[in-house]
Amino acid sequence: MTPWRGLLHEYADWLDLRGVTDVVTLLEGNTPLIHAPRLSELVKADVWLKLEGLNPTGSFKDRGMTMAITKAKSAGATTVVCGSTGNTSAAAAAFAARAGMSCVVLVPQGKVALGKLAQAIVYGAEVIQIRGNFDRALTMARELTQHLPITIVNSINPDRIEGQKTGAFEVVDALGDAPDILSIPVGNAGNISAYWRGFTQYHFAGVSSILPKMWGFQAAGAAPIVLGHRVDEPETIATAIRIGNPASWVPALEAVDESHGAIRAVTDDELLAAYSFLARNESVFCEPASAASVAGLIKFGVPAGSRVVCVLTGNGLKDPDTAVSQSVTPVVIEATMDDLLRHLQ
Ligand SMILES: *Cc1c(COP(=O)(O)O)cnc(C)c1O
């Protein structure tokens, strides 16, 4: 068996690699697609989980970042910038370090999960917290490119979407065909657009016989696409999707329309219930935003017997604060067998 060589090598025939001279990879991709027996039983369908939290920096953002940093480096860039709810900055910082490039990240102060902030700092990025939300950070990152010779690696950079479509390829490669439904959290709406591009590309090439319905889920407090208008003060515990004005709004709607899918909202309580369910019943610890894909299935139901893939976009370890605050605090006892036995009775 040949070892996995990273997305740009493995899917070279399916990617736009024009201008690439120097591949920057951390051997991202090739994440597990695991069956979810208890969730399947609950929703009376055949549900699979795509564990994107097992990418090198712990989220699907690595798929887009190998492509974006590879292209930026090949074009001679020396510095990249992104606005981020956390995971984009972690991925950008890691791939920039690998490429020997500098990285500037703009994040909303106090609204980035601790693990993601730690990653960006430790990978050596210039981390700047702004007194504003993600949408403002993205606007500032865009504007910065007009003042300094710096490449933006947010998903408005088309190379990001191009790389992220490989998630769809892997799903089809693992299942032998596309699923009936692809369920996915929606924030800036780049990933749902990217998956649709991957599924359609494989389908028109005859690799898969069907196209999935695309089901996107936003957090109720940050659901601009569901509401049909921008949300100026988005709020949700799922910081990765705390976005009020998605950059890929139009392509996301196209994906939903063409696939006869839907974008709907789940509340923070529903999302946290799904988060706990996954950990306790499927032994999968994802981050809160990722659980939106499962919360949506539980809330709205699925046609009986359908084959469903939920994309679990990021690793639960990234957000220890939410994990701990959602659980009972472990008891403290004296270090004696008497106390231990008394406690367990
Ligand atoms: C970025 C991110 C999302 C949202 O993806 P979009 O492409 O912005 O819609 C969801 N979950 C996690 C963990 C993320 O990092």
Coordinates of C-alpha atoms and ligand atoms in Angstrom, one line a residue:
M1 CA 0.0 0.0 0.0
T2 CA 1.4 3.4 -0.9
P3 CA 1.3 5.9 1.9
W4 CA -1.0 8.9 1.6
R5 CA 0.7 11.8 -0.1
G6 CA -1.6 14.7 0.7
L7 CA -4.5 16.1 -1.3
L8 CA -2.7 17.9 -4.1
H9 CA -0.9 14.7 -5.1
E10 CA -3.8 12.2 -4.5
Y11 CA -6.3 14.3 -6.4
A12 CA -4.0 16.0 -8.9
D13 CA -6.2 15.0 -11.8
W14 CA -9.2 16.7 -10.3
L15 CA -7.7 20.0 -9.1
D16 CA -6.8 23.2 -10.9
L17 CA -3.0 23.1 -10.2
R18 CA -2.0 25.7 -12.9
G19 CA 1.1 27.6 -11.8
V20 CA 2.0 25.2 -9.0
T21 CA 5.7 24.8 -8.6
D22 CA 6.0 23.9 -5.0
V23 CA 3.5 21.8 -3.1
V24 CA 3.0 22.8 0.6
T25 CA 1.4 19.9 2.4
L26 CA 1.0 18.4 5.9
L27 CA -0.5 15.2 4.4
E28 CA -4.0 16.6 5.1
G29 CA -7.2 14.8 4.0
N30 CA -7.9 11.0 4.0
T31 CA -10.0 11.5 7.1
P32 CA -12.2 8.6 8.4
L33 CA -15.8 8.2 7.4
I34 CA -17.2 6.2 10.2
H35 CA -20.6 4.6 10.6
A36 CA -22.9 6.0 13.4
P37 CA -25.0 3.0 14.5
R38 CA -26.9 4.8 17.4
L39 CA -27.6 7.9 15.4
S40 CA -28.7 5.7 12.5
E41 CA -31.1 4.0 14.9
L42 CA -32.4 7.3 16.2
V43 CA -33.2 8.8 12.9
K44 CA -34.1 5.5 11.1
A45 CA -31.5 6.0 8.4
D46 CA -27.9 5.0 7.5
V47 CA -25.8 7.7 8.9
W48 CA -22.0 8.2 8.5
L49 CA -19.7 10.8 10.1
K50 CA -16.8 12.4 8.2
L51 CA -14.3 13.2 10.9
E52 CA -12.6 16.3 9.6
G53 CA -11.3 17.0 13.1
L54 CA -8.6 14.4 12.3
N55 CA -6.9 16.7 9.8
P56 CA -3.4 18.0 10.8
T57 CA -4.6 21.2 12.5
G58 CA -7.9 19.6 13.6
S59 CA -10.4 21.0 11.0
F60 CA -11.4 20.8 7.3
K61 CA -9.7 24.2 6.8
D62 CA -6.5 22.3 6.0
R63 CA -8.0 21.1 2.7
G64 CA -8.4 24.6 1.4
M65 CA -5.2 25.8 3.0
T66 CA -2.8 23.3 1.4
M67 CA -4.1 24.6 -1.9
A68 CA -4.2 28.3 -1.0
I69 CA -0.7 28.4 0.5
T70 CA 0.7 26.2 -2.3
K71 CA -0.6 28.7 -4.9
A72 CA 0.4 31.7 -2.9
K73 CA 4.0 30.4 -2.5
S74 CA 4.2 29.4 -6.1
A75 CA 3.2 32.9 -7.1
G76 CA 6.0 34.3 -5.0
A77 CA 4.0 35.6 -2.0
T78 CA 5.8 35.9 1.3
T79 CA 3.0 36.9 3.6
V80 CA -0.6 35.8 4.0
V81 CA -3.5 37.2 6.0
C82 CA -6.9 35.9 7.1
G83 CA -9.8 37.0 9.2
S84 CA -11.0 34.0 11.2
T85 CA -13.3 32.6 13.8
G86 CA -10.3 30.4 14.7
N87 CA -9.9 27.4 12.5
T88 CA -8.8 29.3 9.4
S89 CA -6.2 31.0 11.4
A90 CA -4.9 27.8 12.8
A91 CA -4.6 26.2 9.4
A92 CA -3.2 29.4 7.7
A93 CA -0.6 29.7 10.5
A94 CA 0.5 26.0 10.2
F95 CA 0.7 25.9 6.4
A96 CA 2.5 29.3 6.2
A97 CA 5.0 28.1 8.7
R98 CA 5.6 25.0 6.6
A99 CA 6.1 27.1 3.6
G100 CA 8.4 29.5 5.3
M101 CA 6.0 32.4 4.9
S102 CA 4.7 35.0 7.4
C103 CA 1.1 34.9 8.5
V104 CA -1.2 37.6 9.9
V105 CA -4.5 36.7 11.5
L106 CA -7.3 38.9 12.6
V107 CA -9.7 37.4 15.1
P108 CA -12.7 38.7 17.0
Q109 CA -11.5 39.5 20.6
G110 CA -12.8 37.0 23.1
K111 CA -14.8 35.0 20.5
V112 CA -12.2 32.4 19.4
A113 CA -12.1 29.0 21.1
L114 CA -9.0 28.7 23.3
G115 CA -7.4 25.8 21.4
K116 CA -7.6 27.6 18.0
L117 CA -6.0 30.8 19.5
A118 CA -3.3 28.6 21.0
Q119 CA -2.6 27.0 17.6
A120 CA -2.2 30.2 15.7
I121 CA 0.1 31.6 18.4
V122 CA 2.3 28.5 18.6
Y123 CA 2.6 28.1 14.8
G124 CA 4.1 31.6 14.9
A125 CA 1.5 33.7 13.3
E126 CA 1.1 37.4 14.1
V127 CA -2.2 37.2 15.9
I128 CA -4.2 40.4 16.2
Q129 CA -7.5 40.5 18.1
I130 CA -9.9 43.1 17.0
R131 CA -12.8 44.8 18.9
G132 CA -15.3 43.6 16.3
N133 CA -16.8 40.4 15.0
F134 CA -15.7 38.0 12.3
D135 CA -17.4 39.9 9.5
R136 CA -15.4 43.0 10.4
A137 CA -12.2 40.9 10.6
L138 CA -12.8 39.6 7.1
T139 CA -13.5 43.1 5.7
M140 CA -10.2 44.3 7.3
A141 CA -8.2 41.4 5.9
R142 CA -9.5 42.1 2.4
E143 CA -8.7 45.8 2.7
L144 CA -5.2 45.1 4.0
T145 CA -4.3 43.5 0.7
Q146 CA -4.8 46.9 -0.9
H147 CA -2.2 48.5 1.4
L148 CA 0.4 45.8 1.7
P149 CA 1.8 43.0 -0.6
I150 CA -0.1 40.3 1.2
T151 CA -2.3 37.4 -0.1
I152 CA -5.7 36.7 1.5
V153 CA -6.4 33.1 2.3
N154 CA -10.0 33.3 3.4
S155 CA -12.5 31.3 1.4
I156 CA -13.0 34.3 -0.9
N157 CA -9.7 33.1 -2.3
P158 CA -10.9 30.6 -4.9
D159 CA -8.1 28.2 -4.2
R160 CA -9.6 27.5 -0.8
I161 CA -12.9 26.2 -2.2
E162 CA -11.0 24.2 -4.8
G163 CA -9.0 22.4 -2.1
Q164 CA -12.1 21.9 0.1
K165 CA -14.0 20.1 -2.6
T166 CA -11.8 17.0 -2.0
G167 CA -13.9 16.3 1.0
A168 CA -16.7 15.3 -1.4
F169 CA -14.3 13.1 -3.4
E170 CA -13.3 11.2 -0.3
V171 CA -16.9 10.6 0.7
V172 CA -17.7 9.1 -2.7
D173 CA -14.4 7.1 -2.7
A174 CA -15.3 5.6 0.7
L175 CA -19.0 4.9 0.1
G176 CA -18.6 3.8 -3.6
D177 CA -21.2 6.4 -4.5
A178 CA -22.6 9.8 -3.3
P179 CA -24.9 9.7 -0.3
D180 CA -28.6 10.7 -0.6
I181 CA -28.0 13.6 1.8
L182 CA -24.9 15.5 2.8
S183 CA -25.4 17.4 6.0
I184 CA -23.0 20.2 6.9
P185 CA -22.7 23.2 9.2
V186 CA -22.8 26.6 7.4
G187 CA -20.9 29.7 8.5
N188 CA -19.3 31.6 5.8
A189 CA -20.9 29.1 3.4
G190 CA -17.6 28.1 1.6
N191 CA -17.6 24.5 2.6
I192 CA -21.1 23.6 1.4
S193 CA -20.3 25.3 -1.9
A194 CA -17.0 23.3 -2.1
Y195 CA -18.7 20.0 -1.4
W196 CA -21.2 20.6 -4.1
R197 CA -18.5 21.4 -6.6
G198 CA -16.8 18.1 -5.7
F199 CA -19.9 16.0 -5.9
T200 CA -21.0 17.5 -9.3
Q201 CA -17.5 17.1 -10.7
Y202 CA -17.4 13.4 -9.8
H203 CA -20.9 12.9 -11.0
F204 CA -20.4 14.4 -14.4
A205 CA -17.3 12.4 -14.8
G206 CA -19.3 9.2 -14.1
V207 CA -17.5 8.4 -10.8
S208 CA -20.8 8.6 -8.8
S209 CA -24.3 7.6 -10.1
I210 CA -26.2 10.1 -8.0
L211 CA -25.9 13.6 -6.6
P212 CA -26.7 14.2 -2.9
K213 CA -29.2 16.7 -1.5
M214 CA -27.2 19.4 0.3
W215 CA -28.5 20.1 3.8
G216 CA -26.9 23.1 5.5
F217 CA -27.4 24.1 9.1
Q218 CA -26.8 27.5 10.7
A219 CA -27.0 28.4 14.3
A220 CA -30.3 30.1 15.1
G221 CA -28.5 33.3 16.4
A222 CA -26.4 33.5 13.3
A223 CA -28.7 32.4 10.5
P224 CA -28.6 35.1 7.8
I225 CA -29.2 32.6 4.9
V226 CA -32.2 31.1 6.6
L227 CA -33.6 34.6 7.5
G228 CA -32.8 36.0 4.0
H229 CA -30.9 39.0 5.4
R230 CA -27.6 39.9 7.0
V231 CA -27.4 39.6 10.8
D232 CA -25.4 42.5 12.3
E233 CA -24.8 41.0 15.7
P234 CA -24.6 37.2 15.2
E235 CA -24.5 35.2 18.5
T236 CA -24.0 31.5 19.1
I237 CA -21.9 29.2 21.3
A238 CA -20.7 27.7 18.1
T239 CA -18.0 30.3 17.4
A240 CA -16.9 28.7 14.2
I241 CA -20.2 29.6 12.6
R242 CA -20.8 32.9 14.3
I243 CA -21.1 34.8 11.0
G244 CA -23.7 37.3 10.0
N245 CA -22.8 38.0 6.3
P246 CA -21.5 34.9 4.6
A247 CA -19.0 35.5 1.8
S248 CA -20.2 32.4 -0.2
W249 CA -23.9 33.1 0.2
V250 CA -24.7 33.0 -3.5
P251 CA -22.9 29.7 -4.4
A252 CA -24.3 28.1 -1.2
L253 CA -27.9 28.9 -2.4
E254 CA -27.0 27.6 -5.8
A255 CA -25.8 24.3 -4.2
V256 CA -29.0 24.0 -2.3
D257 CA -31.3 24.9 -5.2
E258 CA -29.6 22.6 -7.7
S259 CA -29.5 19.7 -5.3
H260 CA -33.1 20.2 -4.0
G261 CA -31.6 20.7 -0.5
A262 CA -32.2 23.2 2.2
I263 CA -30.5 25.5 4.7
R264 CA -32.2 25.6 8.1
A265 CA -31.4 26.7 11.6
V266 CA -30.8 24.8 14.9
T267 CA -30.7 26.4 18.3
D268 CA -27.7 26.4 20.6
D269 CA -29.5 23.9 22.8
E270 CA -30.2 21.6 19.9
L271 CA -26.6 21.8 18.8
L272 CA -25.3 21.1 22.3
A273 CA -27.6 18.1 22.7
A274 CA -26.2 16.7 19.4
Y275 CA -22.7 17.4 20.6
S276 CA -23.2 15.4 23.8
F277 CA -25.1 12.6 21.9
L278 CA -22.2 12.2 19.5
A279 CA -19.6 12.0 22.3
R280 CA -21.6 9.6 24.5
N281 CA -23.1 7.4 21.8
E282 CA -20.7 7.4 18.9
S283 CA -17.4 8.3 20.8
V284 CA -16.9 11.2 18.5
F285 CA -15.8 14.5 20.2
C286 CA -16.4 17.3 17.7
E287 CA -16.6 21.0 18.2
P288 CA -19.9 22.6 18.8
A289 CA -20.3 24.1 15.3
S290 CA -19.7 20.7 13.8
A291 CA -22.6 19.2 15.7
A292 CA -25.0 21.4 13.8
S293 CA -25.0 18.9 11.0
V294 CA -26.3 16.2 13.4
A295 CA -28.6 18.5 15.3
G296 CA -30.3 19.2 12.0
L297 CA -31.0 15.5 11.3
I298 CA -32.4 14.9 14.7
K299 CA -34.6 18.1 14.6
F300 CA -36.0 17.8 11.1
G301 CA -35.7 14.0 10.5
V302 CA -34.6 12.3 7.2
P303 CA -36.5 10.1 4.8
A304 CA -36.5 6.5 6.2
G305 CA -33.6 4.4 5.0
S306 CA -31.7 7.2 3.3
R307 CA -27.9 7.2 3.3
V308 CA -26.6 10.3 5.1
V309 CA -23.2 11.8 5.6
C310 CA -22.7 14.4 8.3
V311 CA -19.5 16.5 8.0
L312 CA -18.0 16.9 11.5
T313 CA -15.9 19.9 10.6
G314 CA -13.6 20.3 13.6
N315 CA -12.2 18.6 16.6
G316 CA -13.8 18.9 20.1
L317 CA -10.4 19.5 21.8
K318 CA -10.3 22.9 20.2
D319 CA -12.9 24.3 22.5
P320 CA -12.3 23.0 26.0
D321 CA -14.2 25.8 27.6
T322 CA -17.5 24.7 26.0
A323 CA -16.7 21.0 26.8
V324 CA -16.2 21.7 30.4
S325 CA -19.0 24.1 30.9
Q326 CA -21.4 21.7 29.4
S327 CA -20.5 18.9 31.8
V328 CA -20.7 18.2 35.5
T329 CA -17.5 19.3 37.3
P330 CA -15.7 16.1 38.5
V331 CA -16.0 15.6 42.3
V332 CA -13.0 15.8 44.6
I333 CA -12.6 13.2 47.4
E334 CA -10.0 12.3 49.9
A335 CA -7.4 9.9 48.5
T336 CA -8.6 6.9 50.5
M337 CA -10.4 3.7 49.4
D338 CA -13.1 4.3 51.9
D339 CA -14.0 7.6 50.3
L340 CA -13.8 6.2 46.8
L341 CA -16.1 3.3 47.7
R342 CA -18.5 5.6 49.5
H343 CA -18.7 7.9 46.5
L344 CA -19.4 5.0 44.1
Q345 CA -22.2 3.5 46.1
Ligands
LIG1 C1 -15.1 27.2 9.2 C2 -15.9 26.2 10.0 C3 -17.3 26.0 9.7 C4 -18.0 26.8 8.7 O1 -17.6 26.5 7.3 P1 -17.9 27.6 6.2 O2 -17.2 27.2 5.0 O3 -17.5 28.9 6.8 O4 -19.4 27.6 6.0 C5 -17.9 25.0 10.4 N1 -17.3 24.3 11.4 C6 -16.0 24.5 11.7 C7 -15.4 23.7 12.7 C8 -15.3 25.5 11.0 O5 -14.0 25.7 11.3

